[in-house]
Amino acid sequence: MPFHNPRQVNSLHRYIHATKPDRLVVIGDFMDYAGPSRWNKDTKAEFEHNVFRESEQGKRILGDLRRGYDGPTHFIEGNHDANPRRYLARHAPALAESNAFNVETLLDFNSHGINVVRGGFDIAPGWVAMHGHATGIRTVTVPGSSALKLVDKLERSVAIGHTHRLGLMPQTKGTTGRNIIRWGMEVGNVMDMRKAVYLGYVTANWQSGFGILHVEGKRVRPEVIPMDGNGMFIADGKVWG
C-alpha cells in the first residue's frame, strides 16, 4: 500500500474468507511508507507522504480481511513496514521508545488480532517464513533463487517475500536412499506496477500471486498461485476472482 492492486487484494480476501486457512502470514512490505525512508531523506518526497493517512488505508484493508477471517494471523515486518520506526530511531532517538511509529501501533494490530513478527517465523515442520531483507544474501532475478540461497544458509525450507517474485525451487541433498528435499519459495506480490512510477519505463521481473503450504503431519507440500491483473487465479481446482 499504496501501490496495491485492489482487485487482486479483494480476490485474495475472498479466497481466504471462503477457505479459512489454519494460519495466515502476511510476509511483509504490506506498507510502502516512502516518506520516512533513507532514500527520500532531505528531498521533497520526505514531506509529500503522510504516514498516518497511509496507515488509515492500511487499517481498512486489514479490517476487510479480518471481517471474514478470524484465524491466527501473523504479520512479518518488512523493510518498508519498518521505515517509520527506523527513521525515528535514527533521527529522533529520544522519541523512539514510545513505539508510536511501530507498524503494529500505526496499523492497530491489537484491534485486528494480529501478531507482529520481526525476523523468522516457524510456519510449518521444517519451514521458516521471513521477509528476506536482513539475511545477508544478495537477491537474484530468477524467481525462487533468492529463497534457495537461504535454504543453503539455514538448512531448512524457506518462504520469503521482499523480492516481489513468485517462484518455487527445490534442493535435494544427502546420499542415495537418504535424500532430503528442501524448498525455496518466493510468494510474489499483489501490487499494480503501473503505480510504481519509480520504475520508469522498466518492466521489473516481478510476478503477482501468493503461496500456500499444505501441511499433513510432518509432510508439507508448497504451492505458488499466480494471479492476473484482474485478480483471477486458480486454486483448489477452482477459478477465483
Tab-separated table of C-alpha atoms in Angstrom, residues 55-140:
chain	number	residue	atom	x	y	z
A	55	SER	CA	-1.863	3.891	7.803
A	56	GLU	CA	-5.599	4.579	7.798
A	57	GLN	CA	-5.857	2.964	4.371
A	58	GLY	CA	-3.756	0.047	5.575
A	59	LYS	CA	-6.086	-0.424	8.551
A	60	ARG	CA	-9.102	-0.500	6.227
A	61	ILE	CA	-7.508	-3.294	4.182
A	62	LEU	CA	-6.752	-5.290	7.333
A	63	GLY	CA	-10.300	-4.658	8.563
A	64	ASP	CA	-11.706	-6.054	5.310
A	65	LEU	CA	-9.526	-9.134	5.732
A	66	ARG	CA	-10.465	-9.763	9.349
A	67	ARG	CA	-14.210	-9.324	8.800
A	68	GLY	CA	-14.238	-12.672	7.013
A	69	TYR	CA	-11.318	-14.452	8.673
A	70	ASP	CA	-10.586	-14.609	12.399
A	71	GLY	CA	-7.928	-17.333	12.391
A	72	PRO	CA	-4.349	-16.939	13.655
A	73	THR	CA	-2.724	-14.135	11.671
A	74	HIS	CA	0.942	-13.158	11.795
A	75	PHE	CA	2.487	-10.084	10.214
A	76	ILE	CA	6.200	-10.277	9.423
A	77	GLU	CA	7.636	-6.758	9.418
A	78	GLY	CA	9.241	-5.947	6.064
A	79	ASN	CA	11.902	-3.332	5.485
A	80	HIS	CA	9.308	-0.871	4.157
A	81	ASP	CA	6.927	-1.568	7.055
A	82	ALA	CA	9.828	-0.672	9.372
A	83	ASN	CA	10.596	2.675	7.686
A	84	PRO	CA	8.806	4.901	10.268
A	85	ARG	CA	10.276	3.027	13.235
A	86	ARG	CA	13.818	3.116	11.871
A	87	TYR	CA	13.534	6.737	10.739
A	88	LEU	CA	12.567	7.794	14.250
A	89	ALA	CA	15.361	5.741	15.824
A	90	ARG	CA	17.944	7.388	13.526
A	91	HIS	CA	16.741	10.975	13.599
A	92	ALA	CA	14.796	11.350	16.883
A	93	PRO	CA	16.024	8.565	19.184
A	94	ALA	CA	14.659	10.270	22.296
A	95	LEU	CA	11.152	9.692	20.918
A	96	ALA	CA	11.682	6.168	19.613
A	97	GLU	CA	10.904	4.459	22.939
A	98	SER	CA	7.249	5.421	22.588
A	99	ASN	CA	6.808	2.749	19.857
A	100	ALA	CA	4.252	5.148	18.342
A	101	PHE	CA	5.686	4.612	14.867
A	102	ASN	CA	5.984	0.843	15.038
A	103	VAL	CA	3.908	-0.824	12.339
A	104	GLU	CA	1.843	-2.714	14.934
A	105	THR	CA	0.858	0.611	16.506
A	106	LEU	CA	0.256	2.504	13.260
A	107	LEU	CA	-1.974	-0.311	11.912
A	108	ASP	CA	-3.605	-1.107	15.297
A	109	PHE	CA	-2.791	-4.806	15.363
A	110	ASN	CA	-4.397	-5.169	18.807
A	111	SER	CA	-7.834	-4.306	17.432
A	112	HIS	CA	-7.346	-6.620	14.455
A	113	GLY	CA	-5.985	-9.552	16.466
A	114	ILE	CA	-2.718	-9.684	14.513
A	115	ASN	CA	0.666	-10.725	15.905
A	116	VAL	CA	3.773	-8.856	14.733
A	117	VAL	CA	6.911	-10.862	13.912
A	118	ARG	CA	10.411	-9.453	13.463
A	119	GLY	CA	12.809	-11.930	11.901
A	120	GLY	CA	11.915	-15.545	11.141
A	121	PHE	CA	8.766	-17.467	11.960
A	122	ASP	CA	8.428	-21.274	12.185
A	123	ILE	CA	5.436	-21.674	9.905
A	124	ALA	CA	5.389	-25.457	9.332
A	125	PRO	CA	7.539	-28.527	10.070
A	126	GLY	CA	10.961	-27.868	8.544
A	127	TRP	CA	9.865	-24.462	7.205
A	128	VAL	CA	10.650	-20.897	8.197
A	129	ALA	CA	8.905	-17.781	6.839
A	130	MET	CA	10.654	-14.413	6.788
A	131	HIS	CA	10.548	-11.214	4.832
A	132	GLY	CA	14.027	-11.760	3.411
A	133	HIS	CA	15.655	-8.333	3.691
A	134	ALA	CA	18.028	-8.809	6.632
A	135	THR	CA	19.522	-12.174	5.788
A	136	GLY	CA	22.921	-11.185	4.435
A	137	ILE	CA	22.234	-12.670	0.995
A	138	ARG	CA	22.096	-10.887	-2.334
A	139	THR	CA	18.751	-11.223	-4.087
A	140	VAL	CA	18.870	-12.581	-7.627
